[in-house]
Amino acid sequence: MTTTALDLAHAYATGDTCPIKVLDTLYEHIDDAPNAFISLTKELAYAQAQSAKIRWQRGNPLSIFDGIPIAYKDLFDVKHTITTAGAKLRVHAPPATQDAHVVSTLHHMGLTCVGKTNLSEFAYSGLGLNPHFGTPTNFTNPDHVAGGSSSGSATVVGHGIVPLAMGTDTAGSIRIPASFNGLVGFRASRQRYDKQGVFPLADSLDTLGPIAHDVIDCLLIDELLHHQPCLDWLNDDHPTRLAQSHALPTLVFDPAIVALADDDVQACFHEWVQTLTKAGFYIKAETITALHDTLACINEQWLGSAEAYTLHEELLHSPQADELDRRVRTRLMLAKDIKASTQIRLYARRAVYQQALMHKLGNRLFIMPTVRHTAPVLAKLEADDNYFAHINAQTLNLTMIGSFLDMPTLSLPIGTDAQGLPIGASVAGVTGSDRQVLMSGHVIQTYLS
């Protein structure tokens, strides 16, 4: 399956295929993405797919995505399954007694849960390595990482096993794997979706979102999570008409932020900007002080470090700590001596920078490269922990800006580097502007296609 969720919905509506046939094909090809799944939910999936098949045959689907297969990062509780959070020491944890709120909502919209995907242990890395369950690799080049922490979610979408996967994002964990794999990823504002039943990392930063092949599927997941069935999207001309009914967004980039990226990434980004300009988009280069202040703050001390350490403090000082990924354990322990006063000042600075950004950006959207570089080579990261730590910090550097400021962000594929590795660009707004970001992403995608 290499189609979008919306294309698949059209095929259900016309009878060209059905949810059961799609599942059969999906599970036949599950090994196309090695190490991508931690657990499969075949019995649940087939029960949901059979019900969806009947509804489509009767012409009364629950939503546009009734019977569409979806995978969930193994931080989301799915009833009767264990949520491992990518940690070996949780494989014997009690199964979830109920679905996470997001899972429940999408199940009520008819989506079919096929399994739970792999991730960096406790979601605490931007590279996606996992020594316990194996490391999912980049679907465009398996010698390179998929990116993290939502590595499995990106890999299963990239390989076309599912058209949609849900991830989490604390410092870049949706946007990075989307960028590395040439996919679309949406980091929602923190309050956009209910996080009940999702294993946390840093509560003041954690958020959720989908990874998909195009913006429309992300936009529709957002609608479904707000209980809109969106059946009007079955009209062939609806996506184009919707895009044409919206004004072109005004876009802003900061040259100094772009200059932090590698040469290939910069060149690809500027070419994309030129393409957008030729298509009629108004794009302005500006210095945005709030972003530079935020980056300086991040380089001094990451806001989520103390929260992550506090969450796992008891474990880190127990004999079970020896079972952790040594790289994750080392990074968590780096935060053990952060003072409460330091953390409080970080929260205060965030509020100031958010207000400054709202004043400067207004209704405009900010664009930048999603990651400073393309996907690094897996073997080098596995062989050298110091190199891993250095590259992990570089990988997270730009995405942390949006996380700190709670900017809803779409990562869009915009090209490749000299090796053919994908490059992504981010389209972001001020906190709470999720709908604007998603619609603008749809407009951009429509005009550039």
PDB file of C-alpha atoms in Angstrom, residues 141-307:
ATOM      1  CA  ASN A 141      18.164   4.214   2.606  1.00  0.00           C
ATOM      2  CA  PRO A 142      18.426   1.531   5.316  1.00  0.00           C
ATOM      3  CA  ASP A 143      22.023   2.467   6.131  1.00  0.00           C
ATOM      4  CA  HIS A 144      20.654   5.665   7.658  1.00  0.00           C
ATOM      5  CA  VAL A 145      18.457   6.276  10.698  1.00  0.00           C
ATOM      6  CA  ALA A 146      14.733   6.863  10.492  1.00  0.00           C
ATOM      7  CA  GLY A 147      14.903   9.639  13.057  1.00  0.00           C
ATOM      8  CA  GLY A 148      13.139   9.712  16.377  1.00  0.00           C
ATOM      9  CA  SER A 149      11.726   9.291  18.608  1.00  0.00           C
ATOM     10  CA  SER A 150       8.729   8.240  16.430  1.00  0.00           C
ATOM     11  CA  SER A 151      10.969   6.087  14.246  1.00  0.00           C
ATOM     12  CA  GLY A 152       8.617   3.154  13.762  1.00  0.00           C
ATOM     13  CA  SER A 153       5.661   5.397  12.953  1.00  0.00           C
ATOM     14  CA  ALA A 154       7.592   7.068  10.132  1.00  0.00           C
ATOM     15  CA  THR A 155       8.984   3.806   8.814  1.00  0.00           C
ATOM     16  CA  VAL A 156       5.621   2.054   8.497  1.00  0.00           C
ATOM     17  CA  VAL A 157       4.153   5.043   6.664  1.00  0.00           C
ATOM     18  CA  GLY A 158       7.220   5.387   4.453  1.00  0.00           C
ATOM     19  CA  HIS A 159       7.060   1.743   3.413  1.00  0.00           C
ATOM     20  CA  GLY A 160       3.356   2.098   2.631  1.00  0.00           C
ATOM     21  CA  ILE A 161       2.310  -0.458   5.237  1.00  0.00           C
ATOM     22  CA  VAL A 162      -0.166   2.055   6.659  1.00  0.00           C
ATOM     23  CA  PRO A 163      -1.089   5.478   5.294  1.00  0.00           C
ATOM     24  CA  LEU A 164      -1.203   7.020   8.772  1.00  0.00           C
ATOM     25  CA  ALA A 165       0.571   6.668  12.095  1.00  0.00           C
ATOM     26  CA  MET A 166       0.252   8.627  15.305  1.00  0.00           C
ATOM     27  CA  GLY A 167       3.346   9.872  17.098  1.00  0.00           C
ATOM     28  CA  THR A 168       4.309  12.129  19.971  1.00  0.00           C
ATOM     29  CA  ASP A 169       6.545  15.178  19.889  1.00  0.00           C
ATOM     30  CA  THR A 170       8.372  16.677  22.861  1.00  0.00           C
ATOM     31  CA  ALA A 171      11.406  18.167  21.114  1.00  0.00           C
ATOM     32  CA  GLY A 172      10.957  17.119  17.485  1.00  0.00           C
ATOM     33  CA  SER A 173       9.891  13.472  17.590  1.00  0.00           C
ATOM     34  CA  ILE A 174       7.285  13.759  14.817  1.00  0.00           C
ATOM     35  CA  ARG A 175       8.960  16.386  12.660  1.00  0.00           C
ATOM     36  CA  ILE A 176      12.440  14.794  12.578  1.00  0.00           C
ATOM     37  CA  PRO A 177      11.401  11.345  11.302  1.00  0.00           C
ATOM     38  CA  ALA A 178       8.991  12.986   8.865  1.00  0.00           C
ATOM     39  CA  SER A 179      11.846  15.103   7.495  1.00  0.00           C
ATOM     40  CA  PHE A 180      14.355  12.240   7.371  1.00  0.00           C
ATOM     41  CA  ASN A 181      11.917   9.990   5.484  1.00  0.00           C
ATOM     42  CA  GLY A 182      10.370  12.483   3.067  1.00  0.00           C
ATOM     43  CA  LEU A 183       6.973  12.441   4.793  1.00  0.00           C
ATOM     44  CA  VAL A 184       4.537  14.948   6.260  1.00  0.00           C
ATOM     45  CA  GLY A 185       4.438  15.265  10.046  1.00  0.00           C
ATOM     46  CA  PHE A 186       2.247  17.518  12.179  1.00  0.00           C
ATOM     47  CA  ARG A 187       3.207  18.674  15.672  1.00  0.00           C
ATOM     48  CA  ALA A 188       0.051  20.064  17.253  1.00  0.00           C
ATOM     49  CA  SER A 189      -0.125  22.748  19.913  1.00  0.00           C
ATOM     50  CA  ARG A 190       0.028  21.144  23.347  1.00  0.00           C
ATOM     51  CA  GLN A 191      -3.661  21.701  24.098  1.00  0.00           C
ATOM     52  CA  ARG A 192      -4.919  20.586  20.679  1.00  0.00           C
ATOM     53  CA  TYR A 193      -5.362  16.894  21.529  1.00  0.00           C
ATOM     54  CA  ASP A 194      -6.112  15.113  24.802  1.00  0.00           C
ATOM     55  CA  LYS A 195      -2.992  13.292  26.062  1.00  0.00           C
ATOM     56  CA  GLN A 196      -4.871  11.003  28.466  1.00  0.00           C
ATOM     57  CA  GLY A 197      -3.492   7.481  28.148  1.00  0.00           C
ATOM     58  CA  VAL A 198      -0.230   8.527  26.484  1.00  0.00           C
ATOM     59  CA  PHE A 199       3.017   7.706  28.303  1.00  0.00           C
ATOM     60  CA  PRO A 200       4.675  11.072  29.115  1.00  0.00           C
ATOM     61  CA  LEU A 201       8.193  12.447  28.851  1.00  0.00           C
ATOM     62  CA  ALA A 202       8.007  16.147  29.750  1.00  0.00           C
ATOM     63  CA  ASP A 203       4.487  17.350  30.441  1.00  0.00           C
ATOM     64  CA  SER A 204       5.073  21.030  29.661  1.00  0.00           C
ATOM     65  CA  LEU A 205       6.306  20.081  26.162  1.00  0.00           C
ATOM     66  CA  ASP A 206       4.603  16.802  25.199  1.00  0.00           C
ATOM     67  CA  THR A 207       2.145  16.853  22.328  1.00  0.00           C
ATOM     68  CA  LEU A 208       0.759  14.517  19.673  1.00  0.00           C
ATOM     69  CA  GLY A 209       0.251  14.369  15.944  1.00  0.00           C
ATOM     70  CA  PRO A 210       0.105  12.260  12.763  1.00  0.00           C
ATOM     71  CA  ILE A 211       2.704  11.222  10.212  1.00  0.00           C
ATOM     72  CA  ALA A 212       1.387  10.724   6.681  1.00  0.00           C
ATOM     73  CA  HIS A 213       2.198  10.991   2.990  1.00  0.00           C
ATOM     74  CA  ASP A 214       0.412  14.306   2.505  1.00  0.00           C
ATOM     75  CA  VAL A 215      -1.070  17.262   4.338  1.00  0.00           C
ATOM     76  CA  ILE A 216      -4.692  16.335   3.594  1.00  0.00           C
ATOM     77  CA  ASP A 217      -4.464  13.164   5.667  1.00  0.00           C
ATOM     78  CA  CYS A 218      -3.043  15.145   8.603  1.00  0.00           C
ATOM     79  CA  LEU A 219      -5.759  17.757   8.247  1.00  0.00           C
ATOM     80  CA  LEU A 220      -8.455  15.090   8.195  1.00  0.00           C
ATOM     81  CA  ILE A 221      -7.052  13.339  11.283  1.00  0.00           C
ATOM     82  CA  ASP A 222      -7.253  16.693  13.033  1.00  0.00           C
ATOM     83  CA  GLU A 223     -10.900  17.042  11.968  1.00  0.00           C
ATOM     84  CA  LEU A 224     -11.755  13.513  13.112  1.00  0.00           C
ATOM     85  CA  LEU A 225     -10.141  14.144  16.488  1.00  0.00           C
ATOM     86  CA  HIS A 226     -12.594  17.023  16.778  1.00  0.00           C
ATOM     87  CA  HIS A 227     -15.475  14.688  15.919  1.00  0.00           C
ATOM     88  CA  GLN A 228     -16.046  15.881  12.341  1.00  0.00           C
ATOM     89  CA  PRO A 229     -16.734  12.888  10.026  1.00  0.00           C
ATOM     90  CA  CYS A 230     -15.658  14.854   6.893  1.00  0.00           C
ATOM     91  CA  LEU A 231     -17.633  12.748   4.432  1.00  0.00           C
ATOM     92  CA  ASP A 232     -17.826  15.733   2.049  1.00  0.00           C
ATOM     93  CA  TRP A 233     -14.172  14.988   1.215  1.00  0.00           C
ATOM     94  CA  LEU A 234     -15.445  12.059  -0.868  1.00  0.00           C
ATOM     95  CA  ASN A 235     -16.328  14.632  -3.536  1.00  0.00           C
ATOM     96  CA  ASP A 236     -13.372  14.568  -5.929  1.00  0.00           C
ATOM     97  CA  ASP A 237     -13.111  18.348  -6.261  1.00  0.00           C
ATOM     98  CA  HIS A 238     -13.477  19.163  -2.562  1.00  0.00           C
ATOM     99  CA  PRO A 239      -9.742  19.336  -1.683  1.00  0.00           C
ATOM    100  CA  THR A 240      -8.957  21.668  -4.610  1.00  0.00           C
ATOM    101  CA  ARG A 241     -11.981  23.894  -3.992  1.00  0.00           C
ATOM    102  CA  LEU A 242     -11.072  24.178  -0.319  1.00  0.00           C
ATOM    103  CA  ALA A 243      -7.492  25.194  -1.131  1.00  0.00           C
ATOM    104  CA  GLN A 244      -8.646  27.759  -3.705  1.00  0.00           C
ATOM    105  CA  SER A 245     -11.083  29.284  -1.216  1.00  0.00           C
ATOM    106  CA  HIS A 246      -8.253  30.203   1.159  1.00  0.00           C
ATOM    107  CA  ALA A 247      -5.931  33.145   0.694  1.00  0.00           C
ATOM    108  CA  LEU A 248      -2.266  32.371   0.228  1.00  0.00           C
ATOM    109  CA  PRO A 249      -0.500  32.583   3.600  1.00  0.00           C
ATOM    110  CA  THR A 250       2.200  35.178   4.222  1.00  0.00           C
ATOM    111  CA  LEU A 251       5.426  33.376   5.067  1.00  0.00           C
ATOM    112  CA  VAL A 252       8.489  34.589   6.970  1.00  0.00           C
ATOM    113  CA  PHE A 253      11.942  33.087   7.369  1.00  0.00           C
ATOM    114  CA  ASP A 254      14.958  34.188   9.389  1.00  0.00           C
ATOM    115  CA  PRO A 255      18.164  34.000   7.307  1.00  0.00           C
ATOM    116  CA  ALA A 256      20.353  33.429  10.369  1.00  0.00           C
ATOM    117  CA  ILE A 257      18.239  30.450  11.445  1.00  0.00           C
ATOM    118  CA  VAL A 258      18.392  28.958   7.946  1.00  0.00           C
ATOM    119  CA  ALA A 259      22.177  29.468   7.908  1.00  0.00           C
ATOM    120  CA  LEU A 260      22.520  26.997  10.792  1.00  0.00           C
ATOM    121  CA  ALA A 261      21.673  24.155   8.418  1.00  0.00           C
ATOM    122  CA  ASP A 262      24.115  22.177   6.272  1.00  0.00           C
ATOM    123  CA  ASP A 263      24.819  23.520   2.783  1.00  0.00           C
ATOM    124  CA  ASP A 264      22.633  20.978   0.964  1.00  0.00           C
ATOM    125  CA  VAL A 265      19.735  21.688   3.297  1.00  0.00           C
ATOM    126  CA  GLN A 266      20.115  25.451   2.895  1.00  0.00           C
ATOM    127  CA  ALA A 267      20.241  25.178  -0.895  1.00  0.00           C
ATOM    128  CA  CYS A 268      17.152  22.989  -1.003  1.00  0.00           C
ATOM    129  CA  PHE A 269      15.260  25.323   1.332  1.00  0.00           C
ATOM    130  CA  HIS A 270      16.080  28.424  -0.727  1.00  0.00           C
ATOM    131  CA  GLU A 271      15.055  26.643  -3.923  1.00  0.00           C
ATOM    132  CA  TRP A 272      11.730  25.783  -2.274  1.00  0.00           C
ATOM    133  CA  VAL A 273      11.272  29.420  -1.246  1.00  0.00           C
ATOM    134  CA  GLN A 274      11.901  30.509  -4.822  1.00  0.00           C
ATOM    135  CA  THR A 275       9.356  27.985  -6.087  1.00  0.00           C
ATOM    136  CA  LEU A 276       6.764  29.266  -3.619  1.00  0.00           C
ATOM    137  CA  THR A 277       7.482  32.855  -4.642  1.00  0.00           C
ATOM    138  CA  LYS A 278       6.997  32.019  -8.310  1.00  0.00           C
ATOM    139  CA  ALA A 279       3.690  30.355  -7.391  1.00  0.00           C
ATOM    140  CA  GLY A 280       2.473  33.647  -5.925  1.00  0.00           C
ATOM    141  CA  PHE A 281       3.262  33.302  -2.228  1.00  0.00           C
ATOM    142  CA  TYR A 282       4.513  36.409  -0.412  1.00  0.00           C
ATOM    143  CA  ILE A 283       7.657  35.495   1.528  1.00  0.00           C
ATOM    144  CA  LYS A 284       9.737  37.886   3.592  1.00  0.00           C
ATOM    145  CA  ALA A 285      13.137  37.493   5.234  1.00  0.00           C
ATOM    146  CA  GLU A 286      13.192  38.948   8.759  1.00  0.00           C
ATOM    147  CA  THR A 287      15.155  38.676  11.964  1.00  0.00           C
ATOM    148  CA  ILE A 288      12.847  37.283  14.640  1.00  0.00           C
ATOM    149  CA  THR A 289      14.495  38.017  17.960  1.00  0.00           C
ATOM    150  CA  ALA A 290      12.227  35.715  19.970  1.00  0.00           C
ATOM    151  CA  LEU A 291      13.535  32.742  17.999  1.00  0.00           C
ATOM    152  CA  HIS A 292      17.167  33.686  18.612  1.00  0.00           C
ATOM    153  CA  ASP A 293      16.468  34.221  22.310  1.00  0.00           C
ATOM    154  CA  THR A 294      14.786  30.824  22.421  1.00  0.00           C
ATOM    155  CA  LEU A 295      17.703  29.121  20.682  1.00  0.00           C
ATOM    156  CA  ALA A 296      20.164  30.698  23.109  1.00  0.00           C
ATOM    157  CA  CYS A 297      18.013  29.480  25.987  1.00  0.00           C
ATOM    158  CA  ILE A 298      17.893  25.945  24.526  1.00  0.00           C
ATOM    159  CA  ASN A 299      21.658  25.862  24.076  1.00  0.00           C
ATOM    160  CA  GLU A 300      22.044  26.871  27.716  1.00  0.00           C
ATOM    161  CA  GLN A 301      19.557  24.366  29.194  1.00  0.00           C
ATOM    162  CA  TRP A 302      16.741  22.335  27.624  1.00  0.00           C
ATOM    163  CA  LEU A 303      13.422  22.851  29.379  1.00  0.00           C
ATOM    164  CA  GLY A 304      12.412  19.177  29.201  1.00  0.00           C
ATOM    165  CA  SER A 305      15.567  17.723  30.754  1.00  0.00           C
ATOM    166  CA  ALA A 306      14.581  18.236  34.388  1.00  0.00           C
ATOM    167  CA  GLU A 307      11.015  17.075  33.730  1.00  0.00           C
TER     168      GLU A 307
END
